[in-house]
Short mmCIF file of C-alpha atoms in Angstrom, two decimals:
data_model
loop_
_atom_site.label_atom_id
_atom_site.label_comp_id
_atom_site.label_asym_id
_atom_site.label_seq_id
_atom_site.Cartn_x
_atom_site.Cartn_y
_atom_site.Cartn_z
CA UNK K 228 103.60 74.60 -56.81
CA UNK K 229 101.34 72.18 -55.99
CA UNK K 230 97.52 72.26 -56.54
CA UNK K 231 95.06 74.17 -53.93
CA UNK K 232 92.30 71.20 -53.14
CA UNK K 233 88.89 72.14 -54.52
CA UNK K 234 86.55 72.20 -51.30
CA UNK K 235 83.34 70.83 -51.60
CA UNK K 236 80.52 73.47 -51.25
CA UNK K 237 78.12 72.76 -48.56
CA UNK K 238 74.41 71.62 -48.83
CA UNK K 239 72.15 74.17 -50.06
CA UNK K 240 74.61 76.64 -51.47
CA UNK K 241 73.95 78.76 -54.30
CA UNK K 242 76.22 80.83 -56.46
CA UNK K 243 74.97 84.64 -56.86
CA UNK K 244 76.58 84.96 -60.01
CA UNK K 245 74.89 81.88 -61.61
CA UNK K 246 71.71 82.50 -63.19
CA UNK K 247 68.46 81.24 -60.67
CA UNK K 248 66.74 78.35 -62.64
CA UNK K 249 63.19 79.61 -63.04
CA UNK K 250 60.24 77.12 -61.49
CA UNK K 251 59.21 74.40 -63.59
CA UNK K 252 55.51 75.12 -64.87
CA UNK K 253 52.27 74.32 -62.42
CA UNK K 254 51.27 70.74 -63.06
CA UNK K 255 47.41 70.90 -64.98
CA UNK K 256 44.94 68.84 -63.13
CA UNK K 257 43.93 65.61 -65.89
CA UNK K 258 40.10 66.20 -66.59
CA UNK K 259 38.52 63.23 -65.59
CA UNK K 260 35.55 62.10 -68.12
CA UNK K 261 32.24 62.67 -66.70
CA UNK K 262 30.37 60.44 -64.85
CA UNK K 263 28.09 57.85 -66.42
CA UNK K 264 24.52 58.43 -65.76
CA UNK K 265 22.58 55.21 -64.81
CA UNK K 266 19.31 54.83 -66.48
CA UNK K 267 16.31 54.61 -64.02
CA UNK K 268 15.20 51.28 -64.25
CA UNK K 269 11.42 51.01 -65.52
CA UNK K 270 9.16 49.70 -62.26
CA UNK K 271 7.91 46.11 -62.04
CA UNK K 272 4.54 47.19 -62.09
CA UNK K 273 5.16 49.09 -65.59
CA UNK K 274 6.93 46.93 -67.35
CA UNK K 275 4.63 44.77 -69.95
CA UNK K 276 3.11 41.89 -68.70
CA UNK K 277 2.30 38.18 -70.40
CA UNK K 278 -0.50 38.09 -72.43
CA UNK K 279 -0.58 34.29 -71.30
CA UNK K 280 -2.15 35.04 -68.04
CA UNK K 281 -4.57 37.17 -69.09
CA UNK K 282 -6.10 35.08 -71.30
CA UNK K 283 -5.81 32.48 -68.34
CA UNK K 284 -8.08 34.41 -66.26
CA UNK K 285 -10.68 35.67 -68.97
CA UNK K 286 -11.00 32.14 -69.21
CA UNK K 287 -11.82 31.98 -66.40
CA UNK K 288 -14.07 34.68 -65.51
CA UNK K 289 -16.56 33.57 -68.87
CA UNK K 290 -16.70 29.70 -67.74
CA UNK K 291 -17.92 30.91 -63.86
CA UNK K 292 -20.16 33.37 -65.46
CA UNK K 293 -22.05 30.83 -67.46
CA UNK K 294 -22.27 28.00 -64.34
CA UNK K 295 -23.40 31.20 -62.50
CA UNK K 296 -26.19 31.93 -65.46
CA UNK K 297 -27.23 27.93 -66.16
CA UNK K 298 -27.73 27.25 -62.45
CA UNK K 299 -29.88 30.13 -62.25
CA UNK K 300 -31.59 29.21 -65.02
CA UNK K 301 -32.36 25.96 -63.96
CA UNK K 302 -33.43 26.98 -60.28
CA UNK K 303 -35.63 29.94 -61.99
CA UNK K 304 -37.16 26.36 -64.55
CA UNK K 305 -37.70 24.59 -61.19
CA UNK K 306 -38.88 27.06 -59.33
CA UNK K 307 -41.83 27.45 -62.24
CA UNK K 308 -41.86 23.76 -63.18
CA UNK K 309 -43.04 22.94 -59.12
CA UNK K 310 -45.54 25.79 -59.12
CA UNK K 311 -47.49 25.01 -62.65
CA UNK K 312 -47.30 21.65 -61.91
CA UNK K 313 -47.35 21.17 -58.33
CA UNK K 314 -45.96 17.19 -58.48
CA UNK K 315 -46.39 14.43 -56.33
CA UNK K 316 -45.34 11.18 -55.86
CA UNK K 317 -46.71 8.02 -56.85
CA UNK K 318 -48.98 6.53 -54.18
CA UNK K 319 -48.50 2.70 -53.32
CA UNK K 320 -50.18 0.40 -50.96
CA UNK K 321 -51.18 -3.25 -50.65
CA UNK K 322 -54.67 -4.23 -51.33
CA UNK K 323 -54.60 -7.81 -50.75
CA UNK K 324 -52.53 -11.34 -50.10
CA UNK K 325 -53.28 -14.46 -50.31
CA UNK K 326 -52.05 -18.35 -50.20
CA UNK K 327 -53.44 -20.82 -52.12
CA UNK K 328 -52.75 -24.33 -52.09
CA UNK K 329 -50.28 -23.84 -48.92
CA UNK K 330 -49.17 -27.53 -48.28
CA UNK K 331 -46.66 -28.20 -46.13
CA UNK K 332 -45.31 -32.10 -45.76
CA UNK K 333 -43.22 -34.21 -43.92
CA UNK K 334 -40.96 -36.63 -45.95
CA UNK K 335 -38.33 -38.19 -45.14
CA UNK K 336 -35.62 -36.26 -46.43
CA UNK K 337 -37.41 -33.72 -44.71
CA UNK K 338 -40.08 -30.80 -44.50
CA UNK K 339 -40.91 -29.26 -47.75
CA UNK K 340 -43.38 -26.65 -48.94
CA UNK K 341 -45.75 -25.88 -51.88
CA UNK K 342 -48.32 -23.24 -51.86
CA UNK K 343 -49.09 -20.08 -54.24
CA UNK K 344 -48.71 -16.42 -53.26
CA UNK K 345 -51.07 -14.09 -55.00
CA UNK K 346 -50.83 -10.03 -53.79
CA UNK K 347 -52.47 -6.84 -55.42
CA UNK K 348 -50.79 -3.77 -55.24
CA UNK K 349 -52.80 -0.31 -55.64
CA UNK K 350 -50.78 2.56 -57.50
CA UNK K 351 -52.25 5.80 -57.46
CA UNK K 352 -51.28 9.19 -59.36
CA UNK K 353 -52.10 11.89 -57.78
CA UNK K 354 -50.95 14.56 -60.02
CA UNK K 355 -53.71 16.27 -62.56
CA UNK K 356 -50.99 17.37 -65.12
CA UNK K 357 -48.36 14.33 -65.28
CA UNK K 358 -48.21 11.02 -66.06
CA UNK K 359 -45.77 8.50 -64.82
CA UNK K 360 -43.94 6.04 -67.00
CA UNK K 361 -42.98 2.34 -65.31
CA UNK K 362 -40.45 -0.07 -66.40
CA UNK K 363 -40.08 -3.33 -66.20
CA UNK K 364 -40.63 -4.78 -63.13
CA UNK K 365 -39.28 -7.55 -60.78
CA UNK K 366 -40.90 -9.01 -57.64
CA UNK K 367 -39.98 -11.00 -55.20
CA UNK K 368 -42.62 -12.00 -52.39
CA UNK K 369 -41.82 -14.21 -49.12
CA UNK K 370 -43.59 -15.26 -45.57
CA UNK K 371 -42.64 -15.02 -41.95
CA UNK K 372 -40.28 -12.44 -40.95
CA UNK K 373 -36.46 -12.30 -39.27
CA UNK K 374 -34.97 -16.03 -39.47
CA UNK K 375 -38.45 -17.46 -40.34
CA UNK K 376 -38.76 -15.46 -44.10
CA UNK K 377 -39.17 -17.87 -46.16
CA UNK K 378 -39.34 -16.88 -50.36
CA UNK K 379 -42.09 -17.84 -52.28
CA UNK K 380 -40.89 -17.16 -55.76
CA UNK K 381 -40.56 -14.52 -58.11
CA UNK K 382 -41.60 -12.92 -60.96
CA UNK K 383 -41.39 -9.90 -63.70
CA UNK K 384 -44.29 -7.32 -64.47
CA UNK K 385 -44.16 -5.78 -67.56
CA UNK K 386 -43.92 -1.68 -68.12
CA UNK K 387 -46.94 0.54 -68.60
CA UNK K 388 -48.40 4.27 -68.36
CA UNK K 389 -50.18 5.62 -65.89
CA UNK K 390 -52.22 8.70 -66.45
CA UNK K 391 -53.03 11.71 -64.28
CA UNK K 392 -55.53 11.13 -61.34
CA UNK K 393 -55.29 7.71 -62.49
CA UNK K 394 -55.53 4.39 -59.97
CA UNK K 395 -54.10 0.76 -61.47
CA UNK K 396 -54.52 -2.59 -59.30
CA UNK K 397 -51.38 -4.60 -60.37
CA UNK K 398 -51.75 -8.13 -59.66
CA UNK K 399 -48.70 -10.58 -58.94
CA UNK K 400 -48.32 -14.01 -58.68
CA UNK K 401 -45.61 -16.37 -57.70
CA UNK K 402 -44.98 -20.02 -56.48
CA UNK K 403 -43.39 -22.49 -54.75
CA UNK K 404 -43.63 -26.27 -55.35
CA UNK K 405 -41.92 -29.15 -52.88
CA UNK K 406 -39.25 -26.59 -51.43
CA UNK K 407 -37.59 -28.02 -48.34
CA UNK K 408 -37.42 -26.77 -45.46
CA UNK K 409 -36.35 -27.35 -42.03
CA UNK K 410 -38.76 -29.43 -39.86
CA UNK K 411 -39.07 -26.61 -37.09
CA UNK K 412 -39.28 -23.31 -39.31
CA UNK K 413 -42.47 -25.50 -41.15
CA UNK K 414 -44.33 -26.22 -38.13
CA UNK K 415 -43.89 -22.44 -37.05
CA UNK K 416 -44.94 -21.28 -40.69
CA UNK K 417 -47.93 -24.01 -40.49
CA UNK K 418 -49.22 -22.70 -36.86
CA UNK K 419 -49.28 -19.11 -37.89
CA UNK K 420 -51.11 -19.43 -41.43
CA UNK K 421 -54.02 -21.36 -39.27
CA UNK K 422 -53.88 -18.53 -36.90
CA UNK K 423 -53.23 -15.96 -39.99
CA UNK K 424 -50.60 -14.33 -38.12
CA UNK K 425 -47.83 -15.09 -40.81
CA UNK K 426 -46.32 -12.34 -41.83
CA UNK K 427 -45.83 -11.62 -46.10
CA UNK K 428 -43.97 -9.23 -47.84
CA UNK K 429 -43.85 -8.09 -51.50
CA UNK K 430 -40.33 -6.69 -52.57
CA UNK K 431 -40.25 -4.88 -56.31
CA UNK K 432 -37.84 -3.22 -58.17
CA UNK K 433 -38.29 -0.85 -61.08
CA UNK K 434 -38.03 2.46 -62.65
CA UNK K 435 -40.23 5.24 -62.89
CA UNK K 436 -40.32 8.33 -65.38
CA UNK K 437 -42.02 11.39 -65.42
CA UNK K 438 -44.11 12.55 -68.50
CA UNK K 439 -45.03 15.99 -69.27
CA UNK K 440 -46.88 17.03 -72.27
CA UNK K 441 -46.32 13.89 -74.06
CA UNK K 442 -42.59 14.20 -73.21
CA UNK K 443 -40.53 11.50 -71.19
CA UNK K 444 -37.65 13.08 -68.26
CA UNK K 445 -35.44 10.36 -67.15
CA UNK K 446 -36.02 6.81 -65.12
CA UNK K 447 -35.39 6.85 -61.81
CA UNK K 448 -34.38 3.31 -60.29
CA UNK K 449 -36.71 2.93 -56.71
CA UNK K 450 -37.25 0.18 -54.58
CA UNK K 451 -40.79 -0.70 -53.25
CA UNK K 452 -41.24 -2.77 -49.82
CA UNK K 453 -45.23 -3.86 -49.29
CA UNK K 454 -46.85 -5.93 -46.35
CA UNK K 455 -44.70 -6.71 -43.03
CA UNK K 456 -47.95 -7.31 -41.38
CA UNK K 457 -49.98 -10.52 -40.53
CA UNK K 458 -52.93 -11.61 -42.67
CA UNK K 459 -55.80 -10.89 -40.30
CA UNK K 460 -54.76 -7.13 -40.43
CA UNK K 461 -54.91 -7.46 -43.89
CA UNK K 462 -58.37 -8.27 -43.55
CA UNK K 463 -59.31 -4.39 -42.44
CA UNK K 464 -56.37 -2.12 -43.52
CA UNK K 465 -53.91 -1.71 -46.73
CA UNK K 466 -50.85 -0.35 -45.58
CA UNK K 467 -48.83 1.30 -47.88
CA UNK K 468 -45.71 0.68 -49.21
CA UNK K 469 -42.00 2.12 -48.33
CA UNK K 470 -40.32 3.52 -51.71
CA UNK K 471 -36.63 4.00 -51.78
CA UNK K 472 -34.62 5.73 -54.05
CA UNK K 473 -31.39 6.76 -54.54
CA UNK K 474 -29.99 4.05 -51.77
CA UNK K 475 -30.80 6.00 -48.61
CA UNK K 476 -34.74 7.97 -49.49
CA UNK K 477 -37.18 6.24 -47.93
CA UNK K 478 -40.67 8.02 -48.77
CA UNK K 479 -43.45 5.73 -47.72
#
């Protein structure tokens, strides 16, 4: 007898006499691990500082405090120093000029000149409290004026001190002997010393310190410019003298 083919049992069939398979268990969520918890970061403005810069401007702040204290100091030592003493300036005019022996001649290798300049300068202190110190002191004296100055020698004064309401006549003295010139600037120079309208001029350099109480402050370095006028208005007047200081004060 032959064999009964097996059919095949169709999708999804189930057998009521086999046992129903019971449902696999639920499937347990994995517990995740927490969250990590950032740390708040500390703010810029809390978080400790260099002591470097600090110090830096501490530094700072003392040295413009004390510039801020010595120049008051010294305006408030000013300020007192011009109202005890109430200084002035050293007074300076020319009293007199002269030529002596003023020879021009006429060689043959040309004009040449030989005279002797003699000038007194008046210095006056006018202050009651302070005395003024002067250094060594060089002078220069000339005639005529613009491309007719001609020099007529040089010489050094020695330093002295000058006390309060005090006046000193300095005398100076310099020469020339046989110094050539051209033939045209000598007959100019010889027409206006017979008509005393040459012109002289005393140039000095020096320094000048103040003295208070026995006590020296500084030397100043000044320039002092006497005459640019004629002889005959010497005669009646004694014009004073420019002083310059510092390479652009002119006080006269």
């Amino acid at each position: 007898m032959a064999d009964k083919p097996v059919l095949q049992k169709p999708p999804g069939y189930r057998d009521s006499n086999m046992a129903t398979p019971s449902p696999p268990p639920p499937l347990r969520p994995q517990q995740q691990p927490p969250p990590m918890r950032k740390t708040a970061g500390m703010p810029s403005s809390f978080r400790p500082k260099r002591k470097r810069g600090s110090c830096c401007r501490t530094c700072c702040c003392c040295v413009c405090i004390t510039l801020v204290l010595v120049i008051f100091l010294l305006l408030v030592a000013t300020a007192v120093f011009y109202l005890w003493f109430d200084p002035k300036l050293p007074i300076f005019s020319l009293a007199s000029f002269r030529l002596d022996g003023f020879k021009l001649s006429d060689d043959p290798d040309g004009a040449s000149l030989s005279a002797t300049a003699v000038a007194r300068v008046e210095m006056r202190n006018p202050n009651a409290k302070l005395v003024f110190y002067y250094g060594n002191t060089a002078v220069e004296m000339s005639v005529g004026n613009g491309n007719d100055e001609t020099g007529m020698g040089e010489t050094t004064i020695n330093g002295f001190r000058q006390g309060p309401k005090n006046s000193t006549s300095v005398k100076v003295e310099t020469s020339v002997k046989n110094q050539l010139l051209d033939r045209g600037l000598a007959k100019r120079l010889s027409a206006k010393f017979q008509s005393k309208d040459l012109v002289m001029n005393v140039v000095a350099k020096t320094k000048v310190g103040l003295g208070v109480g026995g006590i020296k402050i500084g030397m100043l370095a000044v320039n002092l410019r006497c005459g640019g006028v004629s002889l005959n208005k010497l005669d009646t007047d004694s014009p004073k003298c420019i002083l310059n200081t510092l390479k652009w004060v002119n006080i006269q």
